[in-house]
Coordinates of N, CA and C in Angstrom, one line a residue:
M24 N -29.0 -22.4 28.6 CA -27.8 -23.0 28.3 C -27.0 -21.8 27.4
R25 N -26.0 -22.0 26.7 CA -25.4 -20.5 26.2 C -25.6 -21.3 24.4
E26 N -25.8 -19.7 24.0 CA -26.9 -20.0 22.8 C -24.8 -20.3 21.8
P27 N -25.2 -21.4 20.4 CA -23.8 -21.9 20.0 C -22.7 -20.4 19.0
I28 N -21.4 -20.2 19.2 CA -20.9 -19.4 18.3 C -21.4 -19.4 17.3
R29 N -21.6 -18.5 16.4 CA -21.9 -17.8 14.8 C -21.0 -17.7 14.7
P30 N -20.5 -18.4 13.3 CA -18.7 -17.3 12.7 C -18.9 -16.1 12.1
M31 N -18.5 -15.4 12.0 CA -18.2 -14.3 11.2 C -17.6 -14.9 9.8
I32 N -18.3 -13.5 8.9 CA -19.1 -14.5 7.6 C -18.5 -12.8 7.0
V33 N -17.0 -12.4 6.8 CA -17.6 -11.0 5.8 C -17.0 -11.5 4.4
V34 N -17.7 -11.4 3.7 CA -18.5 -11.0 2.1 C -17.4 -10.0 1.4
D35 N -15.7 -10.4 0.4 CA -15.9 -8.9 0.0 C -16.4 -9.5 -1.7
G36 N -17.6 -7.9 -0.6 CA -18.2 -7.4 -1.6 C -18.0 -7.5 -3.9
A37 N -17.0 -7.2 -3.5 CA -16.6 -6.6 -5.6 C -15.9 -7.5 -5.7
N38 N -15.4 -8.4 -4.8 CA -15.1 -9.5 -4.9 C -15.9 -10.0 -6.1
V39 N -16.6 -11.0 -4.8 CA -17.5 -11.8 -5.0 C -18.5 -11.1 -6.6
V40 N -19.7 -10.3 -6.5 CA -19.8 -9.5 -7.8 C -18.6 -9.6 -9.5
G41 N -17.4 -9.5 -9.0 CA -17.1 -9.3 -10.1 C -16.8 -10.6 -10.3
S42 N -16.6 -11.8 -10.1 CA -16.6 -13.5 -10.1 C -17.9 -13.5 -11.1
V43 N -18.8 -13.2 -11.2 CA -19.8 -13.5 -11.9 C -20.2 -12.4 -13.6
P44 N -19.0 -13.1 -14.6 CA -19.3 -11.1 -15.8 C -20.7 -11.4 -16.2
D45 N -22.1 -10.7 -15.0 CA -23.2 -10.4 -15.3 C -24.1 -9.4 -16.1
G46 N -23.3 -8.8 -16.2 CA -23.8 -6.7 -16.6 C -23.1 -6.5 -15.1
W47 N -22.7 -6.7 -13.9 CA -22.1 -5.8 -12.4 C -21.9 -4.6 -13.1
W48 N -21.2 -4.5 -13.9 CA -20.6 -3.1 -14.3 C -21.0 -1.9 -14.7
R49 N -22.7 -2.7 -15.1 CA -23.4 -1.1 -15.7 C -24.1 -0.4 -13.9
D50 N -24.2 -1.2 -13.3 CA -25.0 -1.3 -11.8 C -24.4 -1.8 -10.7
R51 N -23.1 -1.0 -10.1 CA -22.8 -1.9 -9.2 C -23.8 -1.9 -7.8
R52 N -24.2 -1.1 -8.0 CA -24.6 -1.1 -6.0 C -25.8 -1.8 -6.5
G53 N -26.6 -1.7 -7.4 CA -27.8 -2.6 -8.0 C -27.2 -3.7 -7.7
A54 N -26.0 -4.6 -7.8 CA -25.2 -5.8 -8.0 C -25.2 -6.3 -6.6
A55 N -24.5 -5.0 -6.0 CA -24.5 -5.5 -4.6 C -26.1 -6.3 -3.7
E56 N -26.2 -5.2 -3.7 CA -28.2 -5.4 -2.8 C -28.9 -6.4 -3.8
R57 N -28.6 -7.2 -4.7 CA -28.9 -8.9 -5.0 C -27.9 -9.4 -3.9
L58 N -26.6 -9.5 -4.5 CA -25.8 -10.2 -3.6 C -26.0 -10.3 -1.9
R59 N -26.1 -9.0 -1.4 CA -27.3 -8.7 -0.2 C -28.6 -9.8 0.4
D60 N -28.7 -9.4 -0.9 CA -30.4 -10.3 -1.1 C -30.1 -11.7 -1.0
R61 N -29.0 -11.9 -1.6 CA -29.2 -13.9 -2.0 C -28.5 -13.9 0.0
L62 N -28.0 -13.3 0.4 CA -27.2 -13.9 1.6 C -28.2 -13.7 2.3
A63 N -28.3 -13.1 2.9 CA -30.2 -13.1 3.5 C -30.6 -14.5 3.4
G64 N -30.9 -15.6 2.8 CA -31.3 -16.2 2.6 C -30.5 -17.1 3.4
H65 N -29.4 -17.2 3.8 CA -28.9 -18.3 4.2 C -28.4 -18.0 5.7
T66 N -28.8 -16.3 7.0 CA -28.4 -16.6 7.6 C -28.3 -18.4 8.5
A67 N -29.6 -18.7 8.3 CA -29.6 -19.8 9.3 C -28.9 -21.2 8.7
E68 N -29.5 -21.7 7.4 CA -28.9 -22.9 7.5 C -27.6 -23.0 7.1
G69 N -26.9 -21.5 6.7 CA -25.7 -21.3 6.1 C -25.4 -22.1 4.4
F70 N -24.3 -22.1 4.1 CA -23.1 -22.9 2.8 C -23.0 -24.3 3.3
P71 N -23.2 -24.3 1.7 CA -22.2 -26.6 1.9 C -21.1 -26.6 2.3
E72 N -20.4 -24.9 1.7 CA -18.6 -25.1 2.8 C -18.9 -24.4 4.2
L73 N -20.1 -23.2 4.6 CA -19.6 -22.4 5.6 C -21.5 -22.8 6.8
P74 N -21.2 -23.7 7.2 CA -22.4 -23.9 8.0 C -24.1 -23.8 8.5
G75 N -25.0 -23.1 8.6 CA -25.6 -22.2 9.1 C -25.1 -21.9 11.2
P76 N -26.1 -21.9 11.9 CA -25.8 -20.3 11.4 C -25.2 -19.0 11.5
L77 N -24.8 -18.0 10.7 CA -23.6 -17.6 10.3 C -24.6 -15.9 10.4
E78 N -23.5 -15.0 10.9 CA -23.4 -13.7 11.5 C -22.4 -13.0 9.6
L79 N -23.5 -13.0 9.3 CA -23.1 -12.2 7.5 C -22.8 -10.6 7.4
V80 N -21.5 -10.4 7.0 CA -21.0 -9.2 7.0 C -21.1 -8.6 5.3
L81 N -21.2 -7.6 4.5 CA -21.2 -7.3 3.5 C -20.2 -6.5 3.3
V82 N -18.6 -6.3 2.9 CA -17.7 -5.2 2.0 C -18.2 -4.4 1.4
V83 N -18.6 -3.5 0.9 CA -18.9 -2.5 -0.1 C -18.1 -1.3 -0.2
E84 N -18.0 -1.3 -1.5 CA -16.7 0.3 -1.3 C -16.5 0.4 -2.8
G85 N -16.5 1.9 -3.1 CA -17.1 2.9 -4.1 C -18.0 3.1 -4.4
A86 N -18.8 2.7 -6.2 CA -20.3 2.7 -6.7 C -21.2 2.3 -5.0
A87 N -21.0 1.3 -4.5 CA -21.8 0.5 -4.1 C -21.7 1.4 -2.4
R88 N -21.0 2.1 -2.4 CA -21.0 2.3 -1.4 C -22.4 2.5 -0.6
G89 N -23.0 3.1 1.1 CA -24.6 3.4 0.6 C -25.5 2.1 0.7
V90 N -25.7 0.2 0.2 CA -26.7 -0.3 0.6 C -26.6 -0.2 1.7
E91 N -28.0 -0.5 2.1 CA -28.4 -0.8 3.4 C -28.8 -2.3 4.2
S92 N -28.1 -2.5 5.3 CA -28.4 -3.7 6.5 C -29.8 -4.5 5.4
V93 N -29.6 -5.4 5.8 CA -31.3 -6.1 6.1 C -31.3 -7.5 7.2
P94 N -32.1 -7.9 7.7 CA -31.9 -8.8 8.0 C -31.1 -9.9 8.2
G95 N -30.0 -9.5 8.7 CA -29.8 -11.2 8.8 C -27.9 -11.1 7.7
V96 N -28.1 -9.7 7.1 CA -27.2 -9.0 6.6 C -26.5 -7.5 7.1
R97 N -25.4 -7.8 7.4 CA -24.4 -6.2 8.0 C -23.9 -6.0 7.1
V98 N -24.3 -4.6 6.2 CA -23.8 -4.5 4.9 C -23.1 -3.0 5.5
E99 N -21.7 -3.5 5.2 CA -20.2 -2.9 6.0 C -20.5 -1.5 4.4
S100 N -19.7 -0.1 4.7 CA -19.3 0.6 3.6 C -18.0 1.0 3.7
A101 N -17.6 0.7 3.3 CA -16.3 1.1 3.2 C -15.3 3.0 2.4
T102 N -15.4 3.4 3.8 CA -14.7 5.4 3.2 C -13.8 5.2 2.5
G103 N -12.3 4.1 2.4 CA -11.4 4.1 1.0 C -11.4 2.4 0.5
S104 N -10.2 2.1 1.3 CA -10.4 0.3 0.0 C -11.4 -0.4 0.6
G105 N -11.7 -1.7 1.0 CA -12.8 -2.0 1.4 C -12.0 -3.2 1.6
D106 N -11.0 -4.4 0.9 CA -9.6 -4.4 1.1 C -9.6 -4.4 2.8
D107 N -9.1 -2.8 3.4 CA -8.4 -2.3 4.9 C -9.3 -3.0 5.9
L108 N -10.9 -2.8 5.3 CA -12.6 -2.6 5.6 C -12.0 -3.9 6.7
I109 N -12.0 -4.9 5.4 CA -12.3 -6.6 5.9 C -10.7 -6.8 6.5
V110 N -9.6 -6.7 6.8 CA -9.1 -6.1 7.1 C -8.6 -6.6 9.2
E111 N -9.3 -5.3 9.1 CA -9.7 -4.7 10.1 C -11.3 -4.7 10.7
L112 N -11.8 -6.2 9.7 CA -12.8 -7.4 10.2 C -12.7 -7.6 11.4
A113 N -11.7 -8.7 10.3 CA -11.0 -10.3 10.6 C -10.2 -10.6 12.1
A114 N -9.4 -8.9 11.9 CA -8.2 -8.2 12.9 C -9.2 -8.6 14.2
L115 N -10.4 -7.4 14.4 CA -11.7 -7.5 15.6 C -11.7 -8.3 15.9
A116 N -11.8 -9.4 14.8 CA -12.5 -10.5 15.2 C -11.9 -11.8 16.2
A117 N -10.8 -11.7 16.0 CA -9.3 -12.5 16.1 C -8.8 -12.0 17.3
R118 N -9.4 -10.6 18.0 CA -9.0 -10.1 19.1 C -10.5 -10.6 20.5
E119 N -11.5 -11.4 19.4 CA -13.0 -11.4 20.7 C -12.0 -12.7 21.4
T120 N -13.6 -12.7 22.7 CA -12.4 -13.2 23.6 C -13.5 -14.9 23.2
D121 N -14.2 -15.0 22.7 CA -15.0 -15.5 22.9 C -14.7 -16.8 21.6
G122 N -13.8 -16.1 20.9 CA -13.3 -17.5 20.0 C -13.8 -18.1 18.9
R123 N -15.1 -16.7 18.6 CA -15.5 -17.0 16.8 C -15.0 -17.3 16.2
P124 N -15.0 -17.6 14.8 CA -13.9 -18.0 13.7 C -14.6 -16.8 13.3
C125 N -13.9 -16.0 12.2 CA -14.1 -16.3 11.1 C -13.4 -16.3 9.9
V126 N -14.1 -16.4 9.2 CA -14.1 -17.3 7.2 C -14.5 -15.2 6.3
V127 N -13.2 -15.4 6.0 CA -13.2 -14.2 4.8 C -13.6 -14.6 2.9
V128 N -14.7 -14.7 2.4 CA -15.4 -14.5 1.3 C -14.5 -13.7 -0.2
T129 N -13.1 -14.2 -0.5 CA -12.7 -13.5 -1.6 C -11.7 -14.5 -2.5
A130 N -11.5 -14.0 -3.3 CA -10.2 -14.6 -4.8 C -9.9 -14.0 -4.8
D131 N -9.2 -13.2 -3.7 CA -8.2 -11.9 -4.0 C -6.8 -11.8 -3.5
R132 N -5.8 -12.6 -3.6 CA -4.5 -13.2 -3.1 C -4.1 -12.7 -2.4
E133 N -3.7 -11.8 -2.1 CA -3.0 -10.6 -1.4 C -3.8 -10.2 0.8
L134 N -5.2 -10.1 -0.3 CA -6.1 -10.0 0.6 C -5.6 -11.5 1.9
R135 N -6.6 -12.0 1.0 CA -6.2 -14.2 1.6 C -5.2 -13.7 2.7
E136 N -4.1 -13.4 2.3 CA -2.4 -13.5 2.6 C -3.3 -11.9 4.3
R137 N -3.2 -11.1 3.4 CA -3.3 -10.2 5.3 C -4.4 -10.5 6.3
V138 N -5.6 -11.3 5.8 CA -6.4 -11.5 6.8 C -6.5 -13.0 7.6
E139 N -5.5 -13.6 6.7 CA -4.6 -14.7 7.8 C -3.6 -14.7 8.1
R140 N -3.1 -13.9 8.5 CA -1.6 -13.2 9.5 C -3.1 -13.0 10.5
H141 N -4.6 -12.7 10.8 CA -5.4 -12.1 11.9 C -5.8 -13.7 12.0
G142 N -5.8 -14.5 11.8 CA -6.0 -15.5 11.8 C -7.1 -16.2 11.1
A143 N -8.4 -15.5 10.3 CA -8.7 -15.6 10.3 C -8.8 -16.4 8.1
R144 N -9.5 -17.7 8.4 CA -9.7 -18.6 6.7 C -10.5 -17.7 5.7
C145 N -9.8 -18.4 4.3 CA -10.7 -17.5 3.4 C -11.4 -18.8 2.6
V146 N -12.3 -18.3 1.9 CA -13.1 -19.8 1.0 C -13.0 -17.8 -0.3
G147 N -13.1 -19.2 -1.4 CA -13.9 -19.0 -2.6 C -15.3 -18.0 -3.2
P148 N -15.7 -17.5 -4.3 CA -16.8 -16.6 -3.4 C -17.7 -17.7 -4.3
R149 N -17.4 -19.0 -5.0 CA -18.2 -20.1 -4.6 C -19.0 -21.1 -3.6
A150 N -18.5 -20.3 -1.9 CA -18.9 -20.5 -1.2 C -19.9 -19.7 -1.6
V151 N -20.2 -19.0 -1.3 CA -21.3 -17.7 -1.0 C -22.9 -18.1 -1.6
R152 N -22.4 -18.9 -3.1 CA -23.4 -19.0 -4.3 C -24.5 -20.0 -4.6
D153 N -26.1 -20.1 -4.7 CA -26.5 -20.3 -4.6 C -26.5 -21.3 -5.8
R154 N -26.9 -22.2 -5.2 CA -25.9 -23.7 -6.1 C -27.2 -24.2 -7.1

């Protein structure tokens, strides 16, 4: 029996972290690590808007670069623009032959338009917040 296709959820780390004014600007790397750790607990069951199992990819940039992957969350560090890397990942998912859906988590309107051109669906940062 074939394993079910797991949607690839690409999280715009800077946008999701920045959506909550909790002092993240004092420690961007620490904020990205906390987000990664919260996401890791949802790989199997997912979130209310994004039922599991999921493949979670967290894209980080700038001062958050270098955050390590953990079981359940692959972390991709953008060498340049995080948005460009997210678009690249959405385009790559669109070229896969297994029909795996790609969902991008961001509130960035321009980024949403760019990834939707590659067939990705978008949801806002609230979709990956713990309830």
